[in-house]
């Protein structure tokens, strides 16, 4: 089949599913809505793998397919298009594969929710928006998809709209992302103003010539490319929850667990990383912006890892791990290792979706208990969940054998990023060694909090009783007896999510059915876990040659641009001509590159790096594993005792570096103070006082004054007339004498 037909089915299939479930969900059975949305997603996923295979091994070349005009106003031209290149081919697989498995998982997880059609419609809409984003050929469609995923995330995080914490989390996510999106919009405006176009194929060839172009403003000369990239990165900071704009991501856990998996693994948060890699022809000529990306990414990785050490909610630990892993991807892009960043995005999708959905399976089996301090000893009750989450933990910690290049998925991509940072430092990147040191340290922290989650949840003695589960199921069953049209009473009061009811795991655990024990999830939830576990094991070893190895040039085909080392000094005209020729030939938003710095930051670099650099990530990960095993296996209870003792550092990490309190004091209360000031001082006293209220008050006073003259006594009127006559005579005599 023609690839252009395939990509069109991939793009619009989820939209059709969203329309069917969203508009006709009340008119058709719930199972039909679920089947249509899930079936179309699996169709998109299957075709995405076909396109990916054709791209990787079948010689498929980049192309841009234009569907219809989008906006044509003067010089501002935007078309609704589908751009296929190496980046979009990778993202098609990531988005549709994870989304289809999340759809399937939701069959079991959302089995008792009365609004399943709406939920599946939102999931499909979320997927369509992300597909529109990654297939954009210009900034306008990119912005459309960008805002679309923001809207869909708002709807899904706040899916249980009668749950106060979910409402607050959805609004928080929407507001924080508006800050980032404002910067993103300004960046797009800057690009259009500077280059006269929003088409990637027209903008990118101009980067070499525009590298030194400045704009004078408030007494300073601003590098236009740096300015545009910095503003665009502000949008990425919001969408990908980077330092300063990260606060929305942990609270997004208030949404259903399948939503958390989709947001963290495939949509929303990956958009920022994808955008920076897509715009590599711009960022390569924006050294200040690249340094900002590197520093923000490294600091985010460190910040999120330290917070993840202390969290007790199983979903929040995984949420902060997402934040940290995104930091890895950004500082990889900041040092020019876009290929490694995309490879980590690819592998991360498998093990992060696996960990989130595995956490949902644990939550399901524990009657929706999310506090890991009330887990323990679950390995014999949840053997499948235990096995797949152990695989996910090995993958995220990046365990492997550097010398023989053998390991799980995260080993290949994480080590490539750390080695790239070291190589960048050696090549003169001002922040390369900084990112390298942070990357090694965070690798140890990642191993600790990941294995802490695994040991704390599945190993050791049970910190729960059947009576605890009985209590949870009792509240749930009674709530179901009188649930309203949206959420059960238990959900409203305890903020619980609905639980799957399958094979005796729902109401079958009601009263009189023996002791309540943790139980495995239904197969509709376990099958996606097994498939994701396969990806977490083999995604790295199967594709590292294509992403960062010896086949990378044939794989990326110019979709990612690395400027030659001498790009800013030697042969600018020839280099710009080469970039323009490639853009015209490929009709895509990428430029060709000559030689790439540092052997293009791939795993081949490891052979040129010192031995200690090659082994440092593994040593850090093993140390983190050993410390976690000592605290939560050998000396069970040591971690809890240390946590109870507290201390300033623990308190600082546990309270998330006090960002919420800081933002509340500065922005929330500050905005309220300014609002009160403008309302009472400006609106009431000035605008109303001098405007409507002032005029009306003056009219009343004039009326009252005039009213006092109407006494009803003739001699009063005669006296006033006499005064008037005297006044007129006096004026006449004065005027005559003058």
mmCIF file with all atom_site columns, C-alpha atoms in Angstrom, residues 252-351:
data_model
loop_
_atom_site.group_PDB
_atom_site.id
_atom_site.type_symbol
_atom_site.label_atom_id
_atom_site.label_alt_id
_atom_site.label_comp_id
_atom_site.label_asym_id
_atom_site.label_entity_id
_atom_site.label_seq_id
_atom_site.pdbx_PDB_ins_code
_atom_site.Cartn_x
_atom_site.Cartn_y
_atom_site.Cartn_z
_atom_site.occupancy
_atom_site.B_iso_or_equiv
_atom_site.pdbx_formal_charge
_atom_site.auth_seq_id
_atom_site.auth_comp_id
_atom_site.auth_asym_id
_atom_site.auth_atom_id
_atom_site.pdbx_PDB_model_num
ATOM 1   C CA . UNK A 1 252 ? -1.435 14.963 37.169 1.00 0.00 ? 252 UNK A CA 1
ATOM 2   C CA . UNK A 1 253 ? -1.433 11.589 38.978 1.00 0.00 ? 253 UNK A CA 1
ATOM 3   C CA . UNK A 1 254 ? -4.960 12.469 40.106 1.00 0.00 ? 254 UNK A CA 1
ATOM 4   C CA . UNK A 1 255 ? -6.185 11.279 36.728 1.00 0.00 ? 255 UNK A CA 1
ATOM 5   C CA . UNK A 1 256 ? -6.809 7.586  36.008 1.00 0.00 ? 256 UNK A CA 1
ATOM 6   C CA . UNK A 1 257 ? -3.647 5.484  35.895 1.00 0.00 ? 257 UNK A CA 1
ATOM 7   C CA . UNK A 1 258 ? -3.949 4.732  32.131 1.00 0.00 ? 258 UNK A CA 1
ATOM 8   C CA . UNK A 1 259 ? -3.901 8.482  31.560 1.00 0.00 ? 259 UNK A CA 1
ATOM 9   C CA . UNK A 1 260 ? -0.727 8.793  33.616 1.00 0.00 ? 260 UNK A CA 1
ATOM 10  C CA . UNK A 1 261 ? 0.927  6.102  31.510 1.00 0.00 ? 261 UNK A CA 1
ATOM 11  C CA . UNK A 1 262 ? -0.067 7.784  28.247 1.00 0.00 ? 262 UNK A CA 1
ATOM 12  C CA . UNK A 1 263 ? 1.046  11.255 29.346 1.00 0.00 ? 263 UNK A CA 1
ATOM 13  C CA . UNK A 1 264 ? 4.380  10.087 30.738 1.00 0.00 ? 264 UNK A CA 1
ATOM 14  C CA . UNK A 1 265 ? 5.358  7.558  28.099 1.00 0.00 ? 265 UNK A CA 1
ATOM 15  C CA . UNK A 1 266 ? 4.123  8.702  24.705 1.00 0.00 ? 266 UNK A CA 1
ATOM 16  C CA . UNK A 1 267 ? 2.213  11.981 24.593 1.00 0.00 ? 267 UNK A CA 1
ATOM 17  C CA . UNK A 1 268 ? 2.397  15.418 26.165 1.00 0.00 ? 268 UNK A CA 1
ATOM 18  C CA . UNK A 1 269 ? 5.722  15.307 28.005 1.00 0.00 ? 269 UNK A CA 1
ATOM 19  C CA . UNK A 1 270 ? 7.641  13.839 25.064 1.00 0.00 ? 270 UNK A CA 1
ATOM 20  C CA . UNK A 1 271 ? 6.462  16.698 22.832 1.00 0.00 ? 271 UNK A CA 1
ATOM 21  C CA . UNK A 1 272 ? 9.086  19.095 24.168 1.00 0.00 ? 272 UNK A CA 1
ATOM 22  C CA . UNK A 1 273 ? 11.970 16.703 23.514 1.00 0.00 ? 273 UNK A CA 1
ATOM 23  C CA . UNK A 1 274 ? 10.658 15.969 20.035 1.00 0.00 ? 274 UNK A CA 1
ATOM 24  C CA . UNK A 1 275 ? 10.328 19.677 19.268 1.00 0.00 ? 275 UNK A CA 1
ATOM 25  C CA . UNK A 1 276 ? 13.922 20.466 20.278 1.00 0.00 ? 276 UNK A CA 1
ATOM 26  C CA . UNK A 1 277 ? 15.242 17.567 18.172 1.00 0.00 ? 277 UNK A CA 1
ATOM 27  C CA . UNK A 1 278 ? 13.047 18.594 15.245 1.00 0.00 ? 278 UNK A CA 1
ATOM 28  C CA . UNK A 1 279 ? 14.465 22.120 15.434 1.00 0.00 ? 279 UNK A CA 1
ATOM 29  C CA . UNK A 1 280 ? 18.069 20.911 15.632 1.00 0.00 ? 280 UNK A CA 1
ATOM 30  C CA . UNK A 1 281 ? 18.977 23.042 12.540 1.00 0.00 ? 281 UNK A CA 1
ATOM 31  C CA . UNK A 1 282 ? 18.024 26.085 14.632 1.00 0.00 ? 282 UNK A CA 1
ATOM 32  C CA . UNK A 1 283 ? 19.476 25.025 17.981 1.00 0.00 ? 283 UNK A CA 1
ATOM 33  C CA . UNK A 1 284 ? 22.816 24.124 16.380 1.00 0.00 ? 284 UNK A CA 1
ATOM 34  C CA . UNK A 1 285 ? 23.285 27.832 15.637 1.00 0.00 ? 285 UNK A CA 1
ATOM 35  C CA . UNK A 1 286 ? 21.978 29.011 19.004 1.00 0.00 ? 286 UNK A CA 1
ATOM 36  C CA . UNK A 1 287 ? 24.828 28.337 21.462 1.00 0.00 ? 287 UNK A CA 1
ATOM 37  C CA . UNK A 1 288 ? 23.272 30.269 24.332 1.00 0.00 ? 288 UNK A CA 1
ATOM 38  C CA . UNK A 1 289 ? 19.948 28.464 23.936 1.00 0.00 ? 289 UNK A CA 1
ATOM 39  C CA . UNK A 1 290 ? 21.756 25.100 23.823 1.00 0.00 ? 290 UNK A CA 1
ATOM 40  C CA . UNK A 1 291 ? 23.524 25.935 27.077 1.00 0.00 ? 291 UNK A CA 1
ATOM 41  C CA . UNK A 1 292 ? 20.170 26.806 28.627 1.00 0.00 ? 292 UNK A CA 1
ATOM 42  C CA . UNK A 1 293 ? 18.727 23.491 27.446 1.00 0.00 ? 293 UNK A CA 1
ATOM 43  C CA . UNK A 1 294 ? 21.697 21.610 28.898 1.00 0.00 ? 294 UNK A CA 1
ATOM 44  C CA . UNK A 1 295 ? 21.582 23.306 32.296 1.00 0.00 ? 295 UNK A CA 1
ATOM 45  C CA . UNK A 1 296 ? 17.799 23.088 32.680 1.00 0.00 ? 296 UNK A CA 1
ATOM 46  C CA . UNK A 1 297 ? 17.825 19.430 31.632 1.00 0.00 ? 297 UNK A CA 1
ATOM 47  C CA . UNK A 1 298 ? 20.625 18.491 34.024 1.00 0.00 ? 298 UNK A CA 1
ATOM 48  C CA . UNK A 1 299 ? 19.114 20.391 36.954 1.00 0.00 ? 299 UNK A CA 1
ATOM 49  C CA . UNK A 1 300 ? 15.707 18.834 36.262 1.00 0.00 ? 300 UNK A CA 1
ATOM 50  C CA . UNK A 1 301 ? 17.238 15.355 36.250 1.00 0.00 ? 301 UNK A CA 1
ATOM 51  C CA . UNK A 1 302 ? 18.875 16.023 39.615 1.00 0.00 ? 302 UNK A CA 1
ATOM 52  C CA . UNK A 1 303 ? 15.877 17.760 41.178 1.00 0.00 ? 303 UNK A CA 1
ATOM 53  C CA . UNK A 1 304 ? 13.339 15.093 40.226 1.00 0.00 ? 304 UNK A CA 1
ATOM 54  C CA . UNK A 1 305 ? 15.626 12.245 41.282 1.00 0.00 ? 305 UNK A CA 1
ATOM 55  C CA . UNK A 1 306 ? 16.153 13.727 44.741 1.00 0.00 ? 306 UNK A CA 1
ATOM 56  C CA . UNK A 1 307 ? 12.419 14.205 45.222 1.00 0.00 ? 307 UNK A CA 1
ATOM 57  C CA . UNK A 1 308 ? 11.707 10.678 44.006 1.00 0.00 ? 308 UNK A CA 1
ATOM 58  C CA . UNK A 1 309 ? 13.935 9.292  46.774 1.00 0.00 ? 309 UNK A CA 1
ATOM 59  C CA . UNK A 1 310 ? 11.464 10.297 49.468 1.00 0.00 ? 310 UNK A CA 1
ATOM 60  C CA . UNK A 1 311 ? 7.994  9.842  47.960 1.00 0.00 ? 311 UNK A CA 1
ATOM 61  C CA . UNK A 1 312 ? 5.710  7.098  49.285 1.00 0.00 ? 312 UNK A CA 1
ATOM 62  C CA . UNK A 1 313 ? 2.926  7.225  46.697 1.00 0.00 ? 313 UNK A CA 1
ATOM 63  C CA . UNK A 1 314 ? 3.836  4.611  44.076 1.00 0.00 ? 314 UNK A CA 1
ATOM 64  C CA . UNK A 1 315 ? 2.565  6.731  41.186 1.00 0.00 ? 315 UNK A CA 1
ATOM 65  C CA . UNK A 1 316 ? 4.392  9.844  42.343 1.00 0.00 ? 316 UNK A CA 1
ATOM 66  C CA . UNK A 1 317 ? 7.707  8.014  42.500 1.00 0.00 ? 317 UNK A CA 1
ATOM 67  C CA . UNK A 1 318 ? 7.256  7.004  38.861 1.00 0.00 ? 318 UNK A CA 1
ATOM 68  C CA . UNK A 1 319 ? 6.077  10.516 37.973 1.00 0.00 ? 319 UNK A CA 1
ATOM 69  C CA . UNK A 1 320 ? 9.256  12.078 39.307 1.00 0.00 ? 320 UNK A CA 1
ATOM 70  C CA . UNK A 1 321 ? 11.286 9.446  37.494 1.00 0.00 ? 321 UNK A CA 1
ATOM 71  C CA . UNK A 1 322 ? 9.662  10.674 34.267 1.00 0.00 ? 322 UNK A CA 1
ATOM 72  C CA . UNK A 1 323 ? 10.663 14.228 35.102 1.00 0.00 ? 323 UNK A CA 1
ATOM 73  C CA . UNK A 1 324 ? 14.229 13.070 35.720 1.00 0.00 ? 324 UNK A CA 1
ATOM 74  C CA . UNK A 1 325 ? 14.459 10.976 32.557 1.00 0.00 ? 325 UNK A CA 1
ATOM 75  C CA . UNK A 1 326 ? 13.167 13.896 30.503 1.00 0.00 ? 326 UNK A CA 1
ATOM 76  C CA . UNK A 1 327 ? 16.011 15.897 31.979 1.00 0.00 ? 327 UNK A CA 1
ATOM 77  C CA . UNK A 1 328 ? 18.416 13.318 30.544 1.00 0.00 ? 328 UNK A CA 1
ATOM 78  C CA . UNK A 1 329 ? 16.837 13.738 27.116 1.00 0.00 ? 329 UNK A CA 1
ATOM 79  C CA . UNK A 1 330 ? 17.072 17.519 27.229 1.00 0.00 ? 330 UNK A CA 1
ATOM 80  C CA . UNK A 1 331 ? 20.667 17.754 28.303 1.00 0.00 ? 331 UNK A CA 1
ATOM 81  C CA . UNK A 1 332 ? 21.483 15.216 25.596 1.00 0.00 ? 332 UNK A CA 1
ATOM 82  C CA . UNK A 1 333 ? 19.903 17.560 23.065 1.00 0.00 ? 333 UNK A CA 1
ATOM 83  C CA . UNK A 1 334 ? 21.691 20.481 24.690 1.00 0.00 ? 334 UNK A CA 1
ATOM 84  C CA . UNK A 1 335 ? 25.106 18.944 24.025 1.00 0.00 ? 335 UNK A CA 1
ATOM 85  C CA . UNK A 1 336 ? 24.090 18.094 20.453 1.00 0.00 ? 336 UNK A CA 1
ATOM 86  C CA . UNK A 1 337 ? 23.282 14.409 20.971 1.00 0.00 ? 337 UNK A CA 1
ATOM 87  C CA . UNK A 1 338 ? 19.806 14.631 19.460 1.00 0.00 ? 338 UNK A CA 1
ATOM 88  C CA . UNK A 1 339 ? 20.016 11.045 18.234 1.00 0.00 ? 339 UNK A CA 1
ATOM 89  C CA . UNK A 1 340 ? 20.703 9.770  21.746 1.00 0.00 ? 340 UNK A CA 1
ATOM 90  C CA . UNK A 1 341 ? 17.877 11.931 23.107 1.00 0.00 ? 341 UNK A CA 1
ATOM 91  C CA . UNK A 1 342 ? 15.423 10.428 20.637 1.00 0.00 ? 342 UNK A CA 1
ATOM 92  C CA . UNK A 1 343 ? 16.710 6.930  21.345 1.00 0.00 ? 343 UNK A CA 1
ATOM 93  C CA . UNK A 1 344 ? 16.105 7.448  25.068 1.00 0.00 ? 344 UNK A CA 1
ATOM 94  C CA . UNK A 1 345 ? 12.641 8.784  24.286 1.00 0.00 ? 345 UNK A CA 1
ATOM 95  C CA . UNK A 1 346 ? 12.002 5.594  22.296 1.00 0.00 ? 346 UNK A CA 1
ATOM 96  C CA . UNK A 1 347 ? 13.243 3.150  24.961 1.00 0.00 ? 347 UNK A CA 1
ATOM 97  C CA . UNK A 1 348 ? 11.751 5.199  27.793 1.00 0.00 ? 348 UNK A CA 1
ATOM 98  C CA . UNK A 1 349 ? 8.287  4.846  26.269 1.00 0.00 ? 349 UNK A CA 1
ATOM 99  C CA . UNK A 1 350 ? 8.343  1.084  26.809 1.00 0.00 ? 350 UNK A CA 1
ATOM 100 C CA . UNK A 1 351 ? 9.614  0.866  30.359 1.00 0.00 ? 351 UNK A CA 1
#
